[in-house]
C-alpha positions as MATLAB code, in Angstrom:
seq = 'XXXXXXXXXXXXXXXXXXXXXXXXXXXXXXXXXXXXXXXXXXXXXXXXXXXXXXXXXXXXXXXXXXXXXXXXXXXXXXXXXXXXXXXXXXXXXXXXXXXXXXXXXX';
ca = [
     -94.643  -17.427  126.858;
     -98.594  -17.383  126.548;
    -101.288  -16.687  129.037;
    -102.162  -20.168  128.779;
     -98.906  -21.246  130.141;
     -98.666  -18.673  132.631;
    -101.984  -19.961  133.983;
    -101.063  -23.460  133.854;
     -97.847  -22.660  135.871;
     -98.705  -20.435  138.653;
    -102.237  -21.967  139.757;
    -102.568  -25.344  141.388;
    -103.983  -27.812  138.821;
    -107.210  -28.567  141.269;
    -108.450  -25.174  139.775;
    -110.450  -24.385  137.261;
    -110.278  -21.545  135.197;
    -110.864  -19.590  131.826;
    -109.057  -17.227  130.105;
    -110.727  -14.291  127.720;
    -109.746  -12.264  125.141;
    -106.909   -9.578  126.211;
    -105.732  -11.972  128.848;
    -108.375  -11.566  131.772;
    -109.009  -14.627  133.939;
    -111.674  -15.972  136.174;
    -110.642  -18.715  138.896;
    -112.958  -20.833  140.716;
    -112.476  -20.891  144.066;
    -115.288  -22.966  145.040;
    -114.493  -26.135  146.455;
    -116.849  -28.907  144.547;
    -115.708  -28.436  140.441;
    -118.259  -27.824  137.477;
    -119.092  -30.862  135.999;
    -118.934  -29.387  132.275;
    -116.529  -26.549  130.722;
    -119.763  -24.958  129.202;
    -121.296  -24.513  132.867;
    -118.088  -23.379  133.981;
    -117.528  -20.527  131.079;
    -121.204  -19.241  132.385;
    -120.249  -19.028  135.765;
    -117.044  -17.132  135.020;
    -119.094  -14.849  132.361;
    -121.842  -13.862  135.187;
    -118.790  -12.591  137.197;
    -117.486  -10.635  134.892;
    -120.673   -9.126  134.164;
    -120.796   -8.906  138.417;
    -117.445   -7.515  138.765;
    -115.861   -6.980  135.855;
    -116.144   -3.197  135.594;
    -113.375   -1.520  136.102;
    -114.545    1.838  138.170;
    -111.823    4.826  139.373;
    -111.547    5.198  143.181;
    -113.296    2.599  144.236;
    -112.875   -1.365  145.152;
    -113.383   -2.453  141.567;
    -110.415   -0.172  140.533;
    -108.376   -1.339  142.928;
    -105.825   -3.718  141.925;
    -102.597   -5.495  142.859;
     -99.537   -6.289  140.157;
     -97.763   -9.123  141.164;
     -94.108  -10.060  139.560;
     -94.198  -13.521  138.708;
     -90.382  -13.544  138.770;
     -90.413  -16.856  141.005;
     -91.036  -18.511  137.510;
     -89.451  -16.526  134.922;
     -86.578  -14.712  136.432;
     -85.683  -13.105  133.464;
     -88.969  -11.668  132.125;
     -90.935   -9.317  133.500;
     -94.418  -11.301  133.592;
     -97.338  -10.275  136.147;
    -100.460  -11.215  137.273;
    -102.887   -8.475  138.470;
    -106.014   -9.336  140.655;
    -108.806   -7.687  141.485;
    -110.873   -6.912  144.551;
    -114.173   -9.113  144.596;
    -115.856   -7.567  147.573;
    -117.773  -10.630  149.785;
    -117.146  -12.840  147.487;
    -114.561  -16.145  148.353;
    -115.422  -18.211  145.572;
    -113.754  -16.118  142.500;
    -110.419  -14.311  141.877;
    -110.648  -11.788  138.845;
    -107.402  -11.061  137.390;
    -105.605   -9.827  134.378;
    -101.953  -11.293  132.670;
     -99.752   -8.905  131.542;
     -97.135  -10.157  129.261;
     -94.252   -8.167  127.328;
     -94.968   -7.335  123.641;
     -92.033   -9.461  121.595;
     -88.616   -7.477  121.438;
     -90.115   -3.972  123.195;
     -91.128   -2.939  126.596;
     -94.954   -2.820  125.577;
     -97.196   -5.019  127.650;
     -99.891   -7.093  126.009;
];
């Protein structure tokens, strides 16, 4: 299973999104679409530059692991997002998926 295919799966195809390197997403929320993938990759870039931070203690550390085990029972898949503070159009999140034959998450 990729991160690709874990995106394509659990969010509704009227989204658009883009995955980085070591798995973090950005999701539009917004409700009119980009009209080009370049404009949308520099939208999703100037969030992570807004929010991407991770910082101890405070909203930006703060995250929430979900189990996607409605869509693979059998492997232990999950999805964290993170707390965008005033801020409906974007959900910042990060795929964690096992490391082939170990219990290492990549």
């Amino acid at each position: 299973i990729t991160a690709h295919e874990v995106l394509r799966r659990v969010f509704p195809s009227t989204l658009q999104w883009v995955l980085f390197e070591h798995h973090t997403v950005v999701v539009s929320q917004r409700k009119s679409l980009f009209e080009s993938r370049d404009e949308l990759e520099k939208w999703a870039q100037d969030k992570l530059e807004k929010y991407g931070e991770v910082i101890p203690g405070t909203s930006r550390g703060d995250f929430t692991p979900t189990r996607m085990d409605e869509y693979w029972p059998d492997d232990a898949i999950y999805i964290t997002e993170f707390e965008v503070d005033g801020d409906n159009d974007v959900y910042l999140g990060h795929i964690l998926l096992p490391e082939a034959g170990g219990d290492e998450f990549s």
